[in-house]
Short mmCIF file of N, CA and C and ligand atoms in Angstrom, two decimals:
data_model
loop_
_atom_site.label_atom_id
_atom_site.label_comp_id
_atom_site.label_asym_id
_atom_site.label_seq_id
_atom_site.Cartn_x
_atom_site.Cartn_y
_atom_site.Cartn_z
N MET V 1 54.07 -10.03 1.21
CA MET V 1 53.69 -9.08 -0.37
C MET V 1 52.26 -8.24 0.02
N ARG V 2 51.88 -7.44 -0.13
CA ARG V 2 50.87 -6.22 -0.30
C ARG V 2 49.91 -6.78 -1.14
N ASN V 3 48.81 -6.75 -1.04
CA ASN V 3 47.69 -7.24 -2.41
C ASN V 3 46.46 -7.19 -1.40
N GLU V 4 46.17 -5.54 -2.50
CA GLU V 4 45.26 -4.71 -1.20
C GLU V 4 43.98 -5.64 -1.50
N GLY V 5 43.55 -5.30 -0.03
CA GLY V 5 41.95 -5.65 -0.20
C GLY V 5 41.61 -7.52 0.01
N LYS V 6 42.93 -8.12 -0.03
CA LYS V 6 43.04 -9.47 -0.82
C LYS V 6 42.97 -10.61 0.56
N SER V 7 42.84 -11.06 1.34
CA SER V 7 43.21 -11.96 1.82
C SER V 7 44.33 -13.31 1.64
N ILE V 8 45.42 -13.20 1.71
CA ILE V 8 46.28 -14.70 1.29
C ILE V 8 46.58 -15.42 1.50
N CYS V 9 46.15 -16.39 2.20
CA CYS V 9 46.80 -17.28 2.61
C CYS V 9 48.88 -17.11 2.57
N ASN V 10 49.06 -17.43 3.84
CA ASN V 10 50.43 -16.85 3.77
C ASN V 10 51.39 -18.45 3.83
N CYS V 11 50.35 -19.05 3.96
CA CYS V 11 51.53 -21.23 3.34
C CYS V 11 51.16 -21.14 2.15
N CYS V 12 50.17 -21.47 1.32
CA CYS V 12 50.23 -21.57 0.00
C CYS V 12 49.98 -20.83 -0.55
N GLY V 13 49.94 -19.19 -0.36
CA GLY V 13 50.13 -17.72 -1.58
C GLY V 13 48.36 -17.56 -2.16
N ARG V 14 47.57 -18.69 -1.98
CA ARG V 14 46.38 -18.42 -2.94
C ARG V 14 46.07 -17.82 -2.09
N VAL V 15 44.39 -16.97 -2.97
CA VAL V 15 43.81 -15.83 -2.41
C VAL V 15 42.41 -16.26 -1.97
N LEU V 16 42.16 -15.92 -0.61
CA LEU V 16 40.70 -16.60 0.01
C LEU V 16 39.84 -14.89 -0.37
N GLU V 17 39.07 -16.21 -1.32
CA GLU V 17 37.67 -15.08 -0.98
C GLU V 17 36.67 -15.25 -0.19
N GLN V 18 35.16 -16.26 -0.17
CA GLN V 18 34.43 -15.81 0.66
C GLN V 18 35.43 -17.40 2.03
N GLU V 19 36.39 -18.60 1.48
CA GLU V 19 36.59 -18.81 2.28
C GLU V 19 37.25 -17.90 4.22
N GLU V 20 36.63 -19.30 4.86
CA GLU V 20 37.20 -18.92 6.71
C GLU V 20 39.24 -19.45 6.26
N TYR V 21 38.87 -18.83 7.40
CA TYR V 21 40.53 -18.72 7.41
C TYR V 21 40.82 -18.25 8.94
N ILE V 22 42.56 -19.04 9.52
CA ILE V 22 42.51 -18.46 10.72
C ILE V 22 43.89 -17.21 10.91
N ASN V 23 43.14 -16.25 11.17
CA ASN V 23 44.04 -15.06 11.26
C ASN V 23 45.13 -15.17 12.45
N ILE V 24 46.79 -15.05 12.40
CA ILE V 24 47.58 -15.09 13.18
C ILE V 24 48.04 -13.67 13.84
N GLU V 25 48.29 -13.73 15.20
CA GLU V 25 49.29 -12.40 15.36
C GLU V 25 49.91 -12.76 16.75
N LYS V 26 50.87 -12.58 16.27
CA LYS V 26 52.08 -12.65 17.82
C LYS V 26 52.61 -11.84 18.52
N GLN V 27 52.77 -10.76 19.28
CA GLN V 27 53.24 -10.26 19.88
C GLN V 27 54.17 -10.82 20.83
N TRP V 28 55.82 -11.03 20.16
CA TRP V 28 56.61 -11.60 21.01
C TRP V 28 57.39 -10.46 22.23
N GLY V 29 57.46 -11.35 23.07
CA GLY V 29 57.98 -10.60 24.14
C GLY V 29 59.54 -10.91 24.96
N TYR V 30 59.49 -10.60 26.43
CA TYR V 30 60.83 -10.24 26.69
C TYR V 30 61.91 -12.18 27.00
N PHE V 31 60.99 -13.21 27.08
CA PHE V 31 61.39 -14.67 26.70
C PHE V 31 61.69 -15.14 25.52
N SER V 32 60.90 -13.93 24.82
CA SER V 32 61.28 -14.94 23.03
C SER V 32 62.30 -14.14 22.57
N ASP V 33 63.34 -15.01 21.26
CA ASP V 33 64.32 -14.00 20.73
C ASP V 33 63.77 -13.49 19.99
N ARG V 34 62.68 -13.35 19.54
CA ARG V 34 61.80 -12.44 18.40
C ARG V 34 60.60 -11.12 19.75
N ASP V 35 62.00 -10.75 20.42
CA ASP V 35 60.97 -9.93 21.70
C ASP V 35 61.14 -8.28 20.86
N GLY V 36 59.48 -7.97 21.18
CA GLY V 36 59.05 -7.11 20.34
C GLY V 36 59.11 -6.87 19.03
N THR V 37 58.68 -8.00 18.55
CA THR V 37 58.45 -8.13 17.07
C THR V 37 56.88 -7.97 17.08
N ILE V 38 56.57 -7.78 15.97
CA ILE V 38 55.00 -8.85 15.98
C ILE V 38 55.10 -9.07 14.98
N GLN V 39 54.20 -10.22 15.12
CA GLN V 39 54.08 -11.11 13.63
C GLN V 39 52.39 -11.17 12.95
N ARG V 40 52.36 -11.03 11.40
CA ARG V 40 51.09 -11.38 11.97
C ARG V 40 50.69 -11.80 9.77
N GLY V 41 49.44 -12.77 10.32
CA GLY V 41 49.71 -13.85 9.30
C GLY V 41 48.18 -14.52 9.09
N LYS V 42 47.66 -15.37 7.92
CA LYS V 42 46.33 -15.82 7.68
C LYS V 42 47.10 -17.43 6.86
N ILE V 43 46.44 -18.49 7.61
CA ILE V 43 46.73 -19.93 7.14
C ILE V 43 45.10 -20.07 6.66
N CYS V 44 45.06 -20.43 5.72
CA CYS V 44 43.44 -21.04 4.71
C CYS V 44 43.57 -22.66 5.45
N GLU V 45 42.36 -22.48 5.29
CA GLU V 45 41.36 -24.21 6.26
C GLU V 45 42.29 -25.57 5.79
N GLU V 46 42.53 -25.44 4.76
CA GLU V 46 42.96 -26.21 3.93
C GLU V 46 44.81 -26.19 4.62
N CYS V 47 45.50 -25.95 4.02
CA CYS V 47 46.84 -25.99 4.66
C CYS V 47 46.86 -26.26 6.44
N PHE V 48 45.72 -25.43 6.65
CA PHE V 48 45.63 -25.60 9.11
C PHE V 48 45.27 -26.85 8.80
N GLU V 49 44.58 -27.42 8.44
CA GLU V 49 44.29 -29.18 8.33
C GLU V 49 45.48 -29.98 8.50
N ARG V 50 46.80 -29.72 6.95
CA ARG V 50 47.74 -29.79 6.79
C ARG V 50 48.65 -29.81 8.13
N ILE V 51 49.06 -28.56 8.24
CA ILE V 51 49.78 -28.90 9.67
C ILE V 51 48.69 -29.00 11.24
N ALA V 52 47.86 -29.32 11.34
CA ALA V 52 47.67 -29.62 12.29
C ALA V 52 47.97 -30.98 12.48
N LYS V 53 47.64 -31.81 11.24
CA LYS V 53 48.20 -33.39 10.66
C LYS V 53 48.62 -33.83 11.63
N THR V 54 49.91 -32.69 11.31
CA THR V 54 51.61 -33.34 12.04
C THR V 54 52.03 -32.98 13.35
N PHE V 55 50.46 -32.57 14.13
CA PHE V 55 50.77 -32.13 15.25
C PHE V 55 51.23 -32.93 16.69
N LYS V 56 51.80 -33.69 17.55
CA LYS V 56 52.13 -34.87 17.83
C LYS V 56 51.19 -35.05 18.84
N ILE V 57 50.97 -33.93 19.49
CA ILE V 57 49.72 -34.45 21.14
C ILE V 57 47.67 -33.07 19.70
N PRO V 58 46.44 -34.25 19.80
CA PRO V 58 45.49 -33.57 18.37
C PRO V 58 44.87 -31.82 19.47
N LEU V 59 45.14 -31.49 17.93
CA LEU V 59 43.76 -29.72 19.53
C LEU V 59 42.85 -30.22 19.67
N GLU V 60 42.14 -29.72 20.48
CA GLU V 60 40.94 -29.84 21.13
C GLU V 60 40.04 -29.23 20.45
N GLU V 61 38.90 -30.27 20.21
CA GLU V 61 37.66 -29.32 19.23
C GLU V 61 36.33 -30.16 19.70
N GLU V 62 35.45 -29.96 19.30
CA GLU V 62 33.84 -30.00 20.15
C GLU V 62 32.87 -28.89 19.04
N LEU V 63 31.91 -29.78 19.14
CA LEU V 63 30.82 -29.42 17.97
C LEU V 63 29.92 -28.16 19.43
N LEU V 64 29.89 -27.19 18.63
CA LEU V 64 29.69 -25.69 19.14
C LEU V 64 27.44 -27.22 19.60
N THR V 65 26.71 -26.88 20.18
CA THR V 65 25.59 -26.80 20.15
C THR V 65 24.83 -25.53 20.11
N GLU V 66 23.49 -25.92 19.01
CA GLU V 66 23.00 -24.52 18.72
C GLU V 66 22.47 -24.25 19.60
N LEU V 67 22.63 -22.62 19.36
CA LEU V 67 21.89 -21.47 19.90
C LEU V 67 20.57 -21.58 19.96
N LEU V 68 19.19 -22.64 19.23
CA LEU V 68 18.09 -21.85 19.08
C LEU V 68 17.91 -23.01 20.10
ZN1 ZN O 101 46.71 -21.87 2.69
#
């Protein structure tokens, strides 16, 4: 689905206005069945949180220390 100039979450289909999202880009290589394919997409924070909760091993996270 193309929607000029707008970011859309590939997971839920919502139009992303100012909210942040995760940009996915993967160029699959030789050891993949998708060798030679590039995939691109976006996942909104809400969808990402939902997906991340299903991970067997939680993602690493740390708070950024203030740069001031
Ligand atoms: Zn979403």
